[in-house]
Amino acid sequence: MSDPTPVRLAAGSGETFGVDDLSCAAATDLGLWRDEGLEPTWLPVHGGVRAIEALMDGRVDVAYGGLGPALAARAGGAPVRIVVSMARALAQNLVVQKRIAEPEQLRGCSWALDGFGALSHHMARLTVRALGIAEEKIEWRALGPPPERIEALLAGSIDVSLIRVEEALSLSEKHGDRLHTLLGFAELKRLVPVQPHGVLSTTEAFEAEAPETLVRIVRGMIRASRALHADEAAFERVFRGNAIVELPGDEIAAIWRQERDNGGFAVNGEMSAVHWDAEFADFRALNPTLREVGQDEILARGFVRDALAALPPFPSDFDPPEG
C-alpha cells in the first residue's frame, strides 16, 4: 500500500468544529479521507477570511470557510476556486440578552461577529435585511470565533450574536436568567431560506497540480455529508467527539433531525445552478461595489462531478447532483 497523500487544510471555524462544520469533522473522524488515501492536517484560523489568507499565503492547500470570503477574494483578483460545499445552511440560533424580546428591539444593538466579511457577518446581514432593519442601525463588532462571542454575551458587553445551535441550547439551559434565543434555526431558515454556508476552496495552482487529490478530498467530503444525513448514530458520534458542549442524547437527536429535515447536509456536494444562482444574487446585493464574479470563474464543478461518478447515486430533492 502506498503512503497516504498529505493535505493541509485551514479550518475557519477555529480550534473546534460544531454542528455547522460537522462534515469536516466527519471526513476526518470517520476515516473517510483516510479511506481515500489522504492524510489531512488542520490549521485552525479565526474565520473564513483568515482561511483564505492562509490559502493564498501557501500555508495550506485547501481552505474551509464561508462562501462569502471566497467570493470576495476572487472578486479582488485572488485565484480562488470553490471545489465543494461543506453544508447547505447554517445551524445557528440568534442569541440575545434577556431584555430583547422582539426582533424590532435589535435596532441599535451591538452584534458580535467572527470578523467583517466572515460567515457570521454574511448571515447577520441577510437576517437584518429580512427583518427590515437597516445595517447602519446595528453596531457591528468583530470579536472572533464562538468562545469569544459567548464570553462577551455572558459578560453583557455585547447584545446579540449568531451562535451554533448546540452552544445556544447550552446557554439557554445554564444562563437562561441572562440570555435567550430570539430566533431559532427554523425561524432563521424561514427568514433567510437560502443561507450562506461553508465551502472548501483551493487555488488555481493546486487545482492544476493535484486534480486527483482534490477529487479524493471532495469524495470524502460528500461521503461525510451522506453519513451524517443518513445515520443518527454517526452524527452523535462525531458530535460528541467535536462539540465543545455536552448535550443529552435526545437533544443531539433533535439537532440531527432538524439538520436532516431541512436539507442541511450537502449530500451531493451542492453545486446545483439553482442554489448558486440564489447565493450569487444575495452576495451581489450585499456587496454591490465588488467586481461581479461569474460562476464558472470560481466554481470548479468538475471535482464534484468526478466524485459523484465514483459514488452510488444519492437521490435528493434538496441537493440534486449537478449535471
Coordinates of C-alpha atoms in Angstrom, one line a residue:
M1 CA 0.0 0.0 0.0
S2 CA 1.3 3.4 -0.9
D3 CA 1.8 6.1 1.7
P4 CA -1.2 8.5 2.2
T5 CA -1.1 11.8 0.5
P6 CA -0.7 14.7 3.0
V7 CA -3.2 17.5 2.6
R8 CA -3.1 20.7 4.6
L9 CA -6.4 22.4 5.4
A10 CA -7.3 25.6 7.1
A11 CA -10.3 25.5 9.5
G12 CA -12.1 28.8 9.5
S13 CA -14.1 27.6 12.5
G14 CA -11.0 27.9 14.7
E15 CA -9.9 25.3 17.2
T16 CA -13.3 23.5 17.3
F17 CA -15.9 22.0 14.9
G18 CA -19.6 22.4 15.8
V19 CA -22.7 21.3 14.0
D20 CA -22.1 24.0 11.4
D21 CA -18.8 22.2 10.5
L22 CA -19.6 18.6 11.2
S23 CA -19.0 17.3 7.7
C24 CA -15.4 18.5 8.0
A25 CA -15.1 16.7 11.3
A26 CA -16.8 13.6 10.0
A27 CA -14.5 13.3 7.0
T28 CA -11.6 13.1 9.5
D29 CA -13.1 11.3 12.4
L30 CA -14.9 8.6 10.5
G31 CA -11.8 7.8 8.5
L32 CA -13.3 8.8 5.2
W33 CA -10.4 10.9 4.0
R34 CA -8.1 8.1 5.2
D35 CA -10.1 5.7 3.1
E36 CA -9.4 8.0 0.1
G37 CA -5.7 7.7 0.7
L38 CA -5.3 11.1 2.3
E39 CA -3.6 12.3 5.5
P40 CA -5.3 15.6 6.4
T41 CA -3.9 18.1 8.9
W42 CA -5.9 21.1 10.1
L43 CA -4.6 24.6 10.7
P44 CA -7.1 26.4 12.9
V45 CA -7.7 30.1 12.0
H46 CA -10.3 32.6 13.1
G47 CA -12.9 32.9 10.3
G48 CA -13.2 32.3 6.6
V49 CA -11.3 35.5 5.7
R50 CA -8.2 34.2 7.6
A51 CA -8.7 30.7 6.0
I52 CA -8.4 32.3 2.5
E53 CA -5.4 34.3 3.6
A54 CA -3.7 31.0 4.8
L55 CA -4.5 29.5 1.4
M56 CA -3.1 32.5 -0.6
D57 CA 0.0 32.5 1.7
G58 CA 0.7 28.9 0.8
R59 CA 0.3 27.7 4.3
V60 CA -2.5 25.3 3.3
D61 CA -3.7 23.5 0.1
V62 CA -7.4 23.8 0.9
A63 CA -9.4 26.3 2.9
Y64 CA -12.6 25.7 4.8
G65 CA -14.7 28.8 5.5
G66 CA -17.8 30.6 4.3
L67 CA -18.6 31.1 0.7
G68 CA -18.5 34.9 1.1
P69 CA -14.8 35.3 1.8
A70 CA -14.0 33.0 -1.2
L71 CA -16.2 35.1 -3.5
A72 CA -14.8 38.4 -2.1
A73 CA -11.2 37.1 -2.6
R74 CA -12.0 36.1 -6.2
A75 CA -13.6 39.5 -6.9
G76 CA -10.4 41.1 -5.7
G77 CA -8.3 39.1 -8.1
A78 CA -7.2 36.1 -6.0
P79 CA -7.0 32.8 -7.9
V80 CA -9.5 31.1 -5.6
R81 CA -11.7 28.2 -6.7
I82 CA -14.5 26.5 -4.7
V83 CA -14.5 22.7 -5.1
V84 CA -17.3 21.5 -2.9
S85 CA -20.0 22.7 -0.5
M86 CA -19.4 21.5 3.1
A87 CA -23.1 22.2 4.0
R88 CA -26.2 24.0 2.6
A89 CA -27.2 26.2 5.6
L90 CA -26.1 27.4 9.0
A91 CA -27.0 25.5 12.1
Q92 CA -27.2 28.6 14.3
N93 CA -29.6 30.5 16.6
L94 CA -29.7 34.2 17.3
V95 CA -28.9 34.6 21.0
V96 CA -29.6 37.9 22.7
Q97 CA -29.7 39.5 26.1
K98 CA -32.8 38.7 28.1
R99 CA -34.2 42.3 27.8
I100 CA -34.5 41.9 24.0
A101 CA -37.9 40.3 23.5
E102 CA -38.8 41.2 19.8
P103 CA -36.8 41.5 16.6
E104 CA -37.7 45.2 16.4
Q105 CA -35.6 45.7 19.5
L106 CA -32.4 44.7 17.6
R107 CA -32.2 48.3 16.2
G108 CA -29.3 50.0 18.0
C109 CA -27.9 46.7 19.4
S110 CA -24.3 45.6 19.4
W111 CA -23.9 42.4 17.3
A112 CA -20.8 40.2 17.7
L113 CA -19.2 38.6 14.6
D114 CA -16.3 36.3 13.8
G115 CA -14.9 39.1 11.6
F116 CA -16.1 41.5 9.0
G117 CA -16.8 39.6 5.8
A118 CA -16.9 36.3 7.6
L119 CA -19.7 33.8 7.5
S120 CA -21.3 35.2 10.7
H121 CA -21.3 38.7 9.2
H122 CA -22.8 37.4 5.9
M123 CA -25.6 35.6 7.6
A124 CA -26.2 38.5 10.1
R125 CA -26.5 41.0 7.2
L126 CA -29.1 38.7 5.4
T127 CA -31.0 38.4 8.7
V128 CA -31.3 42.1 9.4
R129 CA -32.2 42.7 5.8
A130 CA -35.0 40.1 6.1
L131 CA -36.2 41.8 9.2
G132 CA -36.4 45.2 7.5
I133 CA -33.6 46.7 9.7
A134 CA -31.0 48.9 8.1
E135 CA -27.4 47.7 8.6
E136 CA -26.4 51.1 10.0
K137 CA -28.8 50.6 12.8
I138 CA -26.6 47.8 14.1
E139 CA -23.4 48.3 16.0
W140 CA -21.2 45.5 14.4
R141 CA -18.3 44.2 16.4
A142 CA -15.7 41.7 15.2
L143 CA -14.8 39.6 18.3
G144 CA -13.6 36.3 16.9
P145 CA -14.9 32.7 17.0
P146 CA -17.7 31.3 19.1
P147 CA -15.9 31.1 22.5
E148 CA -15.0 34.8 22.4
R149 CA -18.6 35.8 21.3
I150 CA -20.1 33.6 24.0
E151 CA -17.9 35.2 26.7
A152 CA -18.9 38.6 25.5
L153 CA -22.6 37.7 25.7
L154 CA -22.2 36.3 29.2
A155 CA -20.3 39.4 30.3
G156 CA -23.1 41.6 28.9
S157 CA -20.6 43.6 26.8
I158 CA -22.5 42.8 23.5
D159 CA -26.2 42.3 22.9
V160 CA -26.6 39.8 20.1
S161 CA -24.7 37.1 18.2
L162 CA -25.4 34.1 16.0
I163 CA -24.3 31.1 17.9
R164 CA -24.1 27.4 16.9
V165 CA -27.4 25.6 17.8
E166 CA -25.7 23.3 20.4
E167 CA -24.0 26.1 22.1
A168 CA -27.2 28.2 22.1
L169 CA -29.1 25.3 23.8
S170 CA -26.4 25.1 26.5
L171 CA -26.5 28.8 27.1
S172 CA -30.3 28.7 27.5
E173 CA -30.1 25.9 30.0
K174 CA -27.3 27.3 32.1
H175 CA -27.8 31.0 31.7
G176 CA -31.5 31.4 31.0
D177 CA -31.7 34.2 33.5
R178 CA -29.5 36.4 31.3
L179 CA -29.7 35.1 27.7
H180 CA -32.3 33.5 25.4
T181 CA -32.7 32.5 21.8
L182 CA -34.7 35.2 19.9
L183 CA -34.7 33.4 16.6
G184 CA -34.0 29.7 16.4
F185 CA -32.8 27.6 13.4
A186 CA -36.2 27.1 11.9
E187 CA -37.2 30.8 12.2
L188 CA -33.9 31.9 10.7
K189 CA -34.5 29.4 7.8
R190 CA -37.9 30.9 7.1
L191 CA -36.4 34.4 7.2
V192 CA -33.4 33.5 5.1
P193 CA -34.3 30.4 3.0
V194 CA -31.0 30.4 1.0
Q195 CA -28.3 30.7 3.6
P196 CA -24.5 31.2 3.2
H197 CA -22.6 28.1 4.2
G198 CA -19.2 26.5 4.4
V199 CA -17.2 25.5 1.3
L200 CA -13.8 24.0 0.6
S201 CA -11.7 26.3 -1.6
T202 CA -8.3 25.9 -3.3
T203 CA -6.1 27.8 -5.7
E204 CA -5.8 27.6 -9.4
A205 CA -2.3 26.3 -9.0
F206 CA -3.3 23.4 -6.7
E207 CA -6.2 22.6 -9.0
A208 CA -3.8 22.2 -11.9
E209 CA -1.1 20.4 -9.8
A210 CA -3.2 17.9 -7.9
P211 CA -6.6 17.3 -9.5
E212 CA -6.8 13.7 -8.3
T213 CA -6.1 14.8 -4.7
L214 CA -8.9 17.2 -5.0
V215 CA -11.3 14.6 -6.3
R216 CA -10.5 12.4 -3.3
I217 CA -11.0 15.4 -0.9
V218 CA -14.4 16.1 -2.5
R219 CA -15.4 12.4 -2.5
G220 CA -14.5 12.1 1.2
M221 CA -16.5 15.3 2.0
I222 CA -19.6 14.1 0.1
R223 CA -19.4 10.7 1.9
A224 CA -19.2 12.5 5.2
S225 CA -22.3 14.6 4.5
R226 CA -24.2 11.5 3.4
A227 CA -23.2 9.6 6.6
L228 CA -24.3 12.4 8.8
H229 CA -27.6 12.8 6.9
A230 CA -28.5 9.1 6.9
D231 CA -27.1 7.8 10.2
E232 CA -28.1 9.3 13.5
A233 CA -25.5 7.2 15.4
A234 CA -22.7 8.6 13.2
F235 CA -24.0 12.1 13.8
E236 CA -24.0 11.6 17.5
R237 CA -20.5 10.0 17.5
V238 CA -19.0 12.9 15.5
F239 CA -20.9 15.5 17.6
R240 CA -19.7 14.1 20.9
G241 CA -16.1 13.9 19.6
N242 CA -16.1 17.6 18.5
A243 CA -18.7 19.8 20.0
I244 CA -17.4 21.9 22.9
V245 CA -20.7 21.5 24.9
E246 CA -22.2 18.3 26.3
L247 CA -25.9 17.6 25.5
P248 CA -28.2 14.7 26.4
G249 CA -28.9 12.2 23.6
D250 CA -32.4 13.4 23.0
E251 CA -31.2 17.0 22.3
I252 CA -28.5 15.7 19.9
A253 CA -31.1 13.6 18.1
A254 CA -33.3 16.7 17.8
I255 CA -30.5 18.7 16.2
W256 CA -29.8 15.8 13.8
R257 CA -33.5 15.6 12.7
Q258 CA -33.6 19.4 12.3
E259 CA -30.5 19.3 10.1
R260 CA -31.7 16.3 8.1
D261 CA -35.3 17.5 7.6
N262 CA -34.1 21.0 6.5
G263 CA -31.6 19.7 4.0
G264 CA -28.6 21.0 5.8
F265 CA -26.1 18.3 4.6
A266 CA -24.6 18.7 1.1
V267 CA -25.2 15.0 0.2
N268 CA -24.2 15.6 -3.4
G269 CA -21.7 18.4 -2.9
E270 CA -24.2 21.2 -3.6
M271 CA -23.1 22.7 -6.9
S272 CA -26.6 23.0 -8.4
A273 CA -27.2 26.0 -10.6
V274 CA -30.4 26.9 -8.8
H275 CA -28.8 27.1 -5.4
W276 CA -25.8 29.1 -6.6
D277 CA -27.9 31.5 -8.7
A278 CA -29.6 32.5 -5.4
E279 CA -26.3 32.6 -3.5
F280 CA -24.6 34.8 -6.1
A281 CA -27.7 37.1 -6.3
D282 CA -27.6 37.7 -2.5
F283 CA -23.9 38.2 -2.4
R284 CA -24.1 40.9 -5.2
A285 CA -26.9 42.6 -3.4
L286 CA -24.9 42.8 -0.2
N287 CA -21.6 43.8 -2.0
P288 CA -22.5 46.0 -4.9
T289 CA -19.1 47.6 -5.1
L290 CA -17.2 44.4 -5.7
R291 CA -16.5 43.1 -9.1
E292 CA -19.1 40.7 -10.3
V293 CA -17.7 37.1 -10.3
G294 CA -19.1 34.6 -12.8
Q295 CA -20.0 31.1 -11.5
D296 CA -17.6 29.4 -14.0
E297 CA -14.9 31.6 -12.8
I298 CA -14.9 30.4 -9.2
L299 CA -17.0 27.2 -9.1
A300 CA -14.8 24.2 -10.0
R301 CA -17.8 21.9 -10.5
G302 CA -15.8 19.2 -12.3
F303 CA -14.5 17.8 -9.0
V304 CA -18.0 17.1 -7.6
R305 CA -19.0 15.6 -11.0
D306 CA -16.0 13.3 -10.9
A307 CA -16.5 12.4 -7.3
L308 CA -20.2 11.6 -7.8
A309 CA -19.4 9.4 -10.8
A310 CA -17.4 7.1 -8.4
L311 CA -20.1 7.0 -5.7
P312 CA -23.5 5.3 -5.5
P313 CA -26.4 7.6 -6.6
F314 CA -28.0 9.5 -3.7
P315 CA -31.4 10.9 -4.8
S316 CA -32.1 14.2 -3.1
D317 CA -34.8 16.8 -3.7
F318 CA -32.8 19.5 -1.8
D319 CA -29.3 18.8 -3.2
P320 CA -29.7 17.3 -6.7
P321 CA -26.5 16.3 -8.4
E322 CA -25.2 18.9 -10.8
G323 CA -25.2 17.6 -14.3

